[in-house]
Coordinates of C-alpha atoms and ligand atoms in Angstrom, one line a residue:
M843 CA 39.2 1.3 8.1
K844 CA 38.4 -0.9 11.4
L845 CA 35.1 -2.6 10.6
K846 CA 32.9 -3.9 13.6
S847 CA 29.7 -6.0 13.9
I848 CA 26.6 -4.1 16.0
Y849 CA 23.3 -5.2 15.9
V850 CA 20.4 -2.9 14.4
C851 CA 16.7 -2.9 15.6
T852 CA 14.6 -2.9 12.5
A853 CA 11.8 -1.6 14.2
C854 CA 13.0 1.4 15.8
S855 CA 17.2 1.4 14.4
A856 CA 18.3 1.5 17.8
Q857 CA 22.0 -0.2 18.2
H858 CA 23.1 -2.5 20.2
P859 CA 26.4 -4.2 21.0
K860 CA 25.4 -7.6 21.2
W861 CA 22.4 -9.7 20.0
G862 CA 19.6 -9.8 21.6
G863 CA 16.1 -11.6 21.0
Q864 CA 14.2 -8.1 22.3
C865 CA 15.2 -4.4 21.4
S866 CA 15.8 -3.3 24.7
R867 CA 14.6 0.1 23.7
C868 CA 11.3 -0.5 21.7
G869 CA 10.6 -3.5 23.4
A870 CA 10.1 -5.2 20.0
W871 CA 11.1 -9.0 19.8
N872 CA 13.1 -10.6 17.1
T873 CA 14.0 -7.5 15.2
L874 CA 17.9 -7.0 16.0
A875 CA 19.7 -7.7 12.8
E876 CA 23.8 -7.7 12.6
D877 CA 25.3 -4.6 10.8
V878 CA 28.6 -3.9 9.8
V879 CA 30.3 0.1 10.9
N880 CA 33.4 1.5 10.7
V881 CA 34.9 2.0 13.9
G882 CA 38.6 3.0 12.8
K883 CA 39.5 6.8 12.7
T884 CA 38.1 8.4 9.5
E885 CA 40.8 10.7 7.6
T886 CA 40.5 14.2 8.7
R887 CA 41.1 17.0 6.2
R888 CA 44.4 18.3 6.5
G889 CA 45.4 22.6 6.3
G890 CA 42.5 23.2 8.3
S891 CA 39.2 24.2 6.9
A892 CA 38.3 24.0 3.0
A893 CA 34.8 25.5 3.1
L894 CA 34.1 27.9 0.7
P895 CA 30.8 30.1 1.3
V896 CA 28.1 28.8 -1.2
K897 CA 25.9 31.1 -3.4
P898 CA 21.9 30.3 -2.0
A899 CA 19.7 29.5 -5.4
V900 CA 16.7 31.4 -5.5
V901 CA 13.8 28.5 -5.7
V902 CA 10.6 30.8 -5.2
G903 CA 9.4 32.2 -8.4
D904 CA 12.6 30.8 -10.3
L905 CA 11.4 29.1 -13.6
R906 CA 14.8 27.9 -14.1
L907 CA 14.4 25.5 -11.2
K908 CA 11.0 24.6 -12.7
E909 CA 10.3 20.5 -11.7
K910 CA 10.9 18.5 -14.7
R911 CA 8.5 15.5 -14.4
Q912 CA 8.2 12.5 -16.7
V913 CA 4.5 11.8 -17.2
T914 CA 4.1 8.2 -18.0
G915 CA 0.9 7.8 -19.5
M916 CA -0.2 5.1 -17.1
G917 CA -2.8 7.3 -15.1
E918 CA -3.3 5.3 -11.8
L919 CA 0.5 5.6 -11.4
D920 CA 1.0 9.3 -12.5
R921 CA -1.8 10.0 -9.9
V922 CA 0.0 8.4 -7.1
L923 CA 3.7 9.7 -8.3
G924 CA 1.9 13.2 -8.2
G925 CA 2.4 13.6 -11.9
G926 CA 4.8 11.3 -13.1
F927 CA 8.5 10.6 -12.2
M928 CA 10.5 13.5 -11.0
E929 CA 13.8 13.1 -13.4
D930 CA 16.1 12.8 -10.4
S931 CA 14.2 10.6 -8.0
L932 CA 14.6 7.4 -6.4
V933 CA 11.6 5.4 -6.0
L934 CA 11.0 2.3 -4.2
L935 CA 8.3 0.3 -5.3
A936 CA 7.5 -2.1 -2.2
G937 CA 5.3 -5.2 -1.7
D938 CA 4.7 -8.6 -0.9
P939 CA 6.7 -11.3 -2.8
G940 CA 4.5 -12.6 -6.3
I941 CA 2.1 -9.4 -5.9
G942 CA 3.2 -8.2 -9.3
K943 CA 5.7 -5.6 -8.5
S944 CA 8.5 -7.1 -11.2
T945 CA 5.0 -7.1 -13.6
L946 CA 3.8 -3.5 -12.9
T947 CA 8.0 -2.4 -13.3
L948 CA 8.1 -4.1 -17.0
Q949 CA 4.7 -2.3 -18.2
I950 CA 6.2 1.0 -16.6
C951 CA 9.3 0.6 -18.7
D952 CA 7.4 -0.4 -21.8
K953 CA 5.4 2.9 -21.5
M954 CA 8.8 4.7 -20.6
A955 CA 10.4 3.1 -23.8
G956 CA 7.6 4.1 -26.0
L957 CA 8.1 7.7 -24.9
G958 CA 11.3 7.7 -26.6
K959 CA 13.3 6.9 -23.4
K960 CA 16.3 4.7 -23.2
V961 CA 15.4 2.0 -20.7
L962 CA 17.8 -0.4 -18.3
Y963 CA 16.1 -3.0 -16.4
F964 CA 18.5 -4.5 -13.6
S965 CA 17.5 -7.5 -12.6
G966 CA 19.2 -10.1 -9.8
E967 CA 16.1 -12.4 -9.5
E968 CA 14.9 -13.2 -12.7
S969 CA 17.1 -14.1 -16.0
V970 CA 17.1 -12.0 -18.8
G971 CA 15.0 -15.0 -20.5
Q972 CA 12.5 -15.3 -17.9
I973 CA 12.1 -11.2 -18.0
A974 CA 11.6 -11.3 -21.9
S975 CA 9.2 -14.5 -21.7
R976 CA 6.7 -12.1 -19.8
A977 CA 7.0 -9.4 -21.7
N978 CA 5.8 -11.3 -24.5
R979 CA 3.5 -12.8 -22.6
L980 CA 2.3 -9.2 -21.5
K981 CA 2.6 -8.3 -25.1
L982 CA 4.4 -5.4 -24.8
K983 CA 6.6 -3.8 -27.8
N984 CA 9.0 -1.6 -27.1
E985 CA 12.6 -1.7 -26.6
V986 CA 13.8 -2.3 -22.7
G987 CA 17.2 -3.0 -22.0
L988 CA 17.6 -6.4 -19.9
I989 CA 20.5 -6.9 -17.8
N990 CA 20.7 -9.9 -15.1
L991 CA 23.0 -8.6 -12.5
N992 CA 23.6 -8.2 -8.9
D993 CA 26.5 -6.6 -8.0
L994 CA 26.1 -3.2 -7.7
E995 CA 29.3 -1.6 -8.7
S996 CA 28.5 -3.5 -12.1
I997 CA 25.4 -1.6 -12.2
L998 CA 26.4 1.7 -11.5
A999 CA 29.1 1.5 -14.3
T1000 CA 26.7 0.2 -16.8
I1001 CA 24.9 3.2 -15.9
E1002 CA 27.4 5.4 -16.4
A1003 CA 28.6 4.0 -19.4
E1004 CA 24.9 3.3 -20.8
R1005 CA 23.6 7.0 -20.2
P1006 CA 20.0 5.4 -19.8
E1007 CA 16.9 8.2 -19.1
F1008 CA 15.2 5.3 -17.0
V1009 CA 16.3 2.9 -14.8
V1010 CA 14.5 -0.3 -12.7
V1011 CA 16.7 -2.1 -10.3
D1012 CA 14.9 -5.1 -9.2
S1013 CA 14.9 -5.9 -5.9
V1014 CA 17.6 -4.1 -3.6
Q1015 CA 17.3 -7.4 -1.2
V1016 CA 19.5 -9.3 -3.9
M1017 CA 21.6 -6.6 -5.0
A1018 CA 25.4 -6.1 -3.2
S1019 CA 28.6 -4.1 -3.0
D1020 CA 32.0 -5.4 -3.1
E1021 CA 32.6 -2.1 -0.5
I1022 CA 30.3 -4.0 2.2
P1023 CA 31.7 -7.1 3.9
S1024 CA 28.0 -8.3 4.9
Q1025 CA 25.8 -10.6 2.7
A1026 CA 23.4 -9.0 0.2
G1027 CA 20.1 -8.2 1.9
S1028 CA 21.9 -7.1 5.0
I1029 CA 20.7 -4.0 6.3
S1030 CA 24.3 -2.4 5.8
Q1031 CA 23.8 -3.4 2.0
V1032 CA 20.5 -2.4 1.4
R1033 CA 21.3 1.0 2.8
Y1034 CA 24.5 1.4 0.9
V1035 CA 22.7 0.2 -2.2
A1036 CA 20.1 2.7 -1.8
E1037 CA 22.4 5.4 -1.2
Q1038 CA 24.7 4.8 -4.0
L1039 CA 21.8 4.7 -6.7
M1040 CA 20.5 7.9 -5.0
Q1041 CA 23.7 9.5 -5.7
I1042 CA 23.3 8.3 -9.3
A1043 CA 19.8 9.4 -9.8
K1044 CA 20.6 13.1 -8.2
G1045 CA 23.9 13.4 -10.0
K1046 CA 23.0 12.0 -13.5
K1047 CA 19.7 13.3 -13.7
I1048 CA 17.9 9.6 -13.9
P1049 CA 14.4 8.5 -12.3
I1050 CA 15.4 5.2 -10.9
L1051 CA 12.9 2.6 -9.6
L1052 CA 13.9 0.5 -6.8
I1053 CA 12.2 -2.7 -6.3
G1054 CA 12.0 -3.9 -2.5
H1055 CA 9.9 -7.0 -0.8
V1056 CA 8.6 -6.5 2.3
N1057 CA 9.1 -9.1 4.8
K1058 CA 7.4 -10.2 7.8
E1059 CA 10.3 -11.7 10.4
G1060 CA 12.3 -8.6 10.0
N1061 CA 15.5 -10.8 9.7
L1062 CA 16.1 -9.0 6.2
A1063 CA 16.4 -5.6 6.0
G1064 CA 13.4 -4.5 5.1
P1065 CA 11.8 -1.4 3.1
Q1066 CA 11.6 0.6 6.3
V1067 CA 15.3 1.1 6.6
L1068 CA 15.1 2.5 3.1
T1069 CA 11.9 4.9 3.8
H1070 CA 13.9 7.7 4.7
L1071 CA 16.7 7.5 2.2
V1072 CA 14.3 7.4 -0.9
D1073 CA 12.6 10.3 -2.3
T1074 CA 8.8 8.1 -2.4
V1075 CA 7.7 5.2 -1.3
L1076 CA 5.1 3.1 -3.1
F1077 CA 3.2 0.0 -1.9
L1078 CA 1.2 -2.3 -3.7
E1079 CA -1.2 -4.3 -2.1
G1080 CA -3.9 -6.8 -2.2
D1081 CA -3.9 -10.8 -2.1
N1082 CA -3.1 -13.2 -3.8
F1083 CA -6.4 -14.6 -4.1
H1084 CA -8.2 -11.8 -5.3
Q1085 CA -7.7 -9.6 -8.6
F1086 CA -7.1 -6.4 -7.4
R1087 CA -4.3 -4.2 -6.7
L1088 CA -3.8 -1.0 -4.9
L1089 CA -1.1 1.3 -5.4
R1090 CA -0.2 4.0 -2.7
S1091 CA 2.2 6.2 -1.7
T1092 CA 3.3 6.4 1.8
K1093 CA 6.1 9.1 1.4
N1094 CA 6.4 11.2 -1.4
R1095 CA 8.9 14.2 -1.7
F1096 CA 6.9 15.6 -4.9
G1097 CA 3.6 15.1 -4.1
A1098 CA 0.9 14.1 -2.1
V1099 CA 0.5 11.1 0.1
D1100 CA -3.4 10.0 0.2
E1101 CA -3.4 9.2 -3.7
V1102 CA -4.6 5.7 -4.4
G1103 CA -4.0 3.7 -7.5
V1104 CA -6.4 1.1 -8.5
F1105 CA -5.2 -2.2 -11.0
A1106 CA -6.7 -5.5 -11.6
M1107 CA -4.5 -8.5 -12.0
E1108 CA -5.6 -10.3 -15.4
S1109 CA -3.7 -12.8 -17.9
G1110 CA -2.7 -9.7 -19.8
G1111 CA -0.7 -8.2 -16.7
L1112 CA -2.0 -5.2 -14.5
K1113 CA -4.8 -3.5 -16.1
E1114 CA -5.8 0.0 -14.8
V1115 CA -9.4 0.4 -13.4
S1116 CA -10.5 3.8 -13.8
N1117 CA -14.2 2.4 -12.0
P1118 CA -13.1 0.6 -8.6
S1119 CA -16.9 0.7 -7.7
A1120 CA -18.0 -1.2 -10.6
L1121 CA -15.3 -3.9 -10.0
F1122 CA -15.8 -4.4 -6.4
L1123 CA -19.7 -4.8 -7.1
E1124 CA -19.0 -7.2 -9.8
G1125 CA -20.9 -10.5 -9.3
R1126 CA -23.2 -8.9 -6.1
A1127 CA -26.7 -10.3 -6.3
K1128 CA -29.8 -8.7 -7.0
N1129 CA -30.9 -8.0 -3.3
P1130 CA -28.9 -9.8 -1.2
I1131 CA -29.7 -10.6 2.7
G1132 CA -26.9 -10.1 5.0
S1133 CA -25.3 -7.0 2.6
C1134 CA -24.9 -3.5 2.5
I1135 CA -22.9 -1.5 0.5
V1136 CA -20.8 1.1 2.0
P1137 CA -19.1 4.6 -0.1
I1138 CA -15.4 4.0 1.4
L1139 CA -12.7 6.6 1.2
E1140 CA -8.9 5.7 -0.1
G1141 CA -6.6 8.8 -0.4
T1142 CA -8.8 11.4 -2.2
R1143 CA -11.4 9.0 -4.3
V1144 CA -14.2 7.1 -3.1
F1145 CA -15.2 3.0 -3.7
L1146 CA -18.3 1.2 -3.2
V1147 CA -17.4 -1.8 -1.3
E1148 CA -19.9 -4.4 -0.1
V1149 CA -20.1 -5.6 3.5
Q1150 CA -21.8 -9.1 4.1
A1151 CA -22.8 -10.8 7.2
L1152 CA -23.9 -14.0 8.4
T1153 CA -25.7 -14.8 11.6
N1154 CA -26.4 -18.5 13.1
Y1155 CA -27.5 -19.9 16.2
T1156 CA -24.9 -20.9 18.6
Q1157 CA -25.0 -24.5 18.8
F1158 CA -23.1 -24.9 22.0
G1159 CA -20.4 -22.8 23.9
Y1160 CA -19.1 -19.0 23.4
P1161 CA -20.7 -17.3 20.0
K1162 CA -18.2 -17.0 17.5
R1163 CA -17.2 -14.5 15.8
T1164 CA -14.9 -13.9 12.7
A1165 CA -13.8 -11.0 10.8
S1166 CA -12.4 -10.9 7.4
G1167 CA -11.4 -7.5 6.3
F1168 CA -12.8 -5.7 8.8
D1169 CA -11.1 -5.4 12.8
L1170 CA -12.6 -8.0 15.2
N1171 CA -12.4 -5.7 18.0
R1172 CA -14.4 -2.9 16.6
L1173 CA -17.0 -6.1 15.2
N1174 CA -17.4 -6.9 18.9
I1175 CA -18.3 -3.3 20.1
I1176 CA -20.8 -3.3 17.0
I1177 CA -22.3 -6.5 18.3
A1178 CA -22.7 -5.2 21.9
I1179 CA -24.2 -2.1 20.6
L1180 CA -26.1 -3.6 18.6
N1181 CA -27.2 -6.1 21.4
R1182 CA -28.1 -3.3 24.3
Y1183 CA -29.5 -0.5 21.9
A1184 CA -31.2 -1.9 18.6
N1185 CA -33.1 -5.1 20.4
M1186 CA -31.1 -7.7 18.3
K1187 CA -30.6 -10.6 20.4
L1188 CA -27.3 -11.8 19.4
D1189 CA -25.6 -13.3 22.6
S1190 CA -26.3 -16.7 21.4
T1191 CA -25.9 -15.8 17.8
D1192 CA -22.5 -16.4 15.9
V1193 CA -21.4 -13.6 13.8
Y1194 CA -19.4 -13.7 10.6
V1195 CA -18.6 -10.7 8.7
N1196 CA -16.8 -10.6 5.2
V1197 CA -15.8 -7.1 3.3
V1198 CA -15.8 -8.5 -0.5
G1199 CA -13.1 -8.5 -2.8
G1200 CA -10.6 -9.3 -0.2
L1201 CA -10.2 -5.5 0.7
K1202 CA -9.5 -3.9 4.0
L1203 CA -11.8 -1.3 5.6
N1204 CA -10.0 0.8 8.4
E1205 CA -12.5 3.6 8.5
P1206 CA -14.7 3.7 11.3
A1207 CA -17.0 5.2 8.5
A1208 CA -17.9 1.8 7.7
D1209 CA -19.4 1.1 11.2
L1210 CA -23.4 1.7 10.4
A1211 CA -22.9 -0.9 7.1
V1212 CA -21.5 -3.8 9.4
A1213 CA -24.5 -3.2 11.8
L1214 CA -27.1 -3.4 8.9
A1215 CA -25.4 -6.2 6.9
I1216 CA -25.9 -8.1 10.8
A1217 CA -29.3 -7.0 11.4
S1218 CA -30.3 -7.9 7.5
S1219 CA -29.1 -11.6 8.1
K1220 CA -30.7 -11.6 11.8
L1221 CA -33.9 -10.7 10.6
K1222 CA -33.7 -12.2 7.5
K1223 CA -34.6 -9.5 5.2
P1224 CA -32.6 -7.7 2.6
L1225 CA -31.9 -4.0 3.3
P1226 CA -33.6 -2.0 0.4
A1227 CA -32.1 -2.6 -2.9
T1228 CA -30.7 1.0 -3.7
M1229 CA -29.6 1.5 0.1
A1230 CA -25.9 2.7 0.9
A1231 CA -24.9 3.0 4.6
L1232 CA -22.7 5.3 5.8
G1233 CA -21.8 6.4 9.5
E1234 CA -19.3 5.8 12.7
L1235 CA -21.0 4.3 15.4
G1236 CA -20.6 5.8 19.3
L1237 CA -20.8 3.4 22.1
S1238 CA -24.5 4.6 22.8
G1239 CA -25.5 3.8 19.1
E1240 CA -25.0 7.5 18.2
L1241 CA -24.5 7.8 14.4
R1242 CA -21.3 10.2 13.9
Q1243 CA -20.8 12.2 10.8
V1244 CA -17.8 11.2 8.5
P1245 CA -15.7 13.3 6.2
Q1246 CA -16.4 14.0 2.7
M1247 CA -20.0 13.3 3.2
E1248 CA -20.9 14.6 -0.1
K1249 CA -18.2 13.1 -2.5
R1250 CA -19.4 9.7 -1.1
L1251 CA -22.9 10.2 -1.7
K1252 CA -22.3 11.6 -5.0
E1253 CA -20.3 7.8 -6.0
A1254 CA -23.2 6.2 -4.4
E1255 CA -25.6 7.7 -6.1
K1256 CA -23.5 7.4 -9.6
M1257 CA -23.2 3.5 -8.9
G1258 CA -27.5 3.4 -8.4
F1259 CA -27.6 3.4 -4.4
K1260 CA -30.2 6.7 -4.7
K1261 CA -30.5 6.5 -0.3
T1262 CA -27.8 6.4 2.0
A1263 CA -28.5 5.8 5.7
S1264 CA -26.1 8.4 7.6
A1265 CA -26.1 10.9 10.4
T1266 CA -28.0 13.3 8.2
K1267 CA -30.8 11.5 8.4
F1268 CA -30.7 9.4 11.5
R1269 CA -29.6 10.0 14.9
S1270 CA -28.8 6.4 15.9
V1271 CA -28.2 2.9 14.6
Q1272 CA -31.7 1.8 17.0
E1273 CA -33.4 4.2 15.0
T1274 CA -32.4 3.5 11.5
I1275 CA -32.8 -0.4 11.9
S1276 CA -36.3 0.6 13.2
L1277 CA -37.2 2.7 10.4
I1278 CA -35.8 -0.1 7.7
Y1279 CA -37.2 -3.2 9.7
P1280 CA -40.5 -1.6 11.5
Q1281 CA -41.5 -5.0 12.6
S1282 CA -38.4 -5.5 14.2
N1283 CA -39.3 -4.0 17.4
Ligands
TYD1831 P1 5.5 -10.6 -10.1 O1 5.5 -9.3 -10.9 O2 6.4 -12.1 -10.3 O3 5.6 -10.4 -8.8 P2 6.8 -9.7 -7.6 O4 8.0 -9.2 -8.7 O5 5.6 -8.8 -6.8 O6 7.4 -10.7 -6.8 O7 3.6 -11.2 -9.9 C1 3.7 -12.7 -9.8 C2 2.3 -13.2 -10.1 O8 1.7 -12.4 -10.8 C3 2.5 -14.7 -10.1 O9 2.0 -15.2 -9.5 C4 1.3 -14.6 -11.8 C5 0.7 -13.5 -11.7 N1 0.6 -12.5 -13.2 C6 -0.9 -12.7 -13.7 O10 -1.7 -12.6 -13.2 N2 -0.8 -12.1 -14.9 C7 0.6 -11.6 -15.6 O11 0.1 -11.5 -17.1 C8 1.4 -11.8 -15.2 C9 2.8 -11.5 -15.9 C10 1.6 -12.5 -13.9
MG1832 MG1 9.6 -9.7 -8.9

């Protein structure tokens, strides 16, 4: 075996013989990371081809090959996984440091142990004492085997000897194998660790949950490298200043990828949220100025979210436009539309937009709600108390239909928002505003 260093772009996986500041293939800056490859001759099989024909397994209709899943009993997780853990799958749980991956994982372990499974939790990040004290704080009751290890060979040997039925490896970035000369967290280590765990998951038919940190700099091998190796990729999202966490699958070989699980981080760990709209509307004033409710679609679920806007006279210079949880370019377009078509004089008005709860709105369906929140603040009058808004805005102010209208209206009605301003009732944003605020024109 002869080893050689190469440099791999963490964004597009292009290989380069030398390090450089920019990847010559995809043009990304600062994404090249060292990797080690074997350039020696690989041993070839002697004596010609030893390949034998293999009889194909008949899958369709063969009940013997029916999938085996382990339902965890944690509804929000089972939904995202597509009905629980497949018995031989490698699942990657990724997220920012401190978002709650280890907490969620420990709670999953407790659930699995409660179902009578033998569970092993390998942590290279925290000591057994630390994990045990967290388990105590979370008031977990069931027996989970905790092991503090960060060398892969010992982990594999332990799995071989202990024969667990559910395994957690926390995290892939701190695990290292002796077979690979680079340090833990490098692309080659991360890839090798995942490959070995994949083999043991398939060989021994054990579901393995692998934790990975997301890093923005890209100097450590991030979960991008792992995405095509593992069966399922789950992302735990949210921010440290807000309670809620969204669990989303971005890849799933055994289920749909448009499901979202909602949790709230509380003092007793992550709690499942079965009615997310109530969580996002908690603490909303009775009928506030500059506020509009929008039913957004996350996966296959609908949540009601509050959009707030504040407008102020610009004291000097250019008017300020700030958006939190909403795309700033999109906000500028909406302001331009309001200026031109809805008779709102916003060219010397500062506009601030905020999505309550730290949620990010990526859907164009939220355009009308943003426009109405701005109009409400500018005119200093609240919107009708039971009104929600839904619709994408075109550049001449026309309102467009959004997908899954019925489902969204149903959720809005359930939460007491009986009227929803949308393209079914109004043709344009100007028409909507002049009907809600007849005195504005
Ligand atoms: P952790 O699971 O350690 O994050 P990760 O493994 O993703 O790095 O979560 C750490 C945060 O969670 C920490 O800031 C405190 C918070 N937390 C709670 O709010 N409640 C709890 O019951 C626990 C255990 C943690
Ligand atoms: Mg952790």
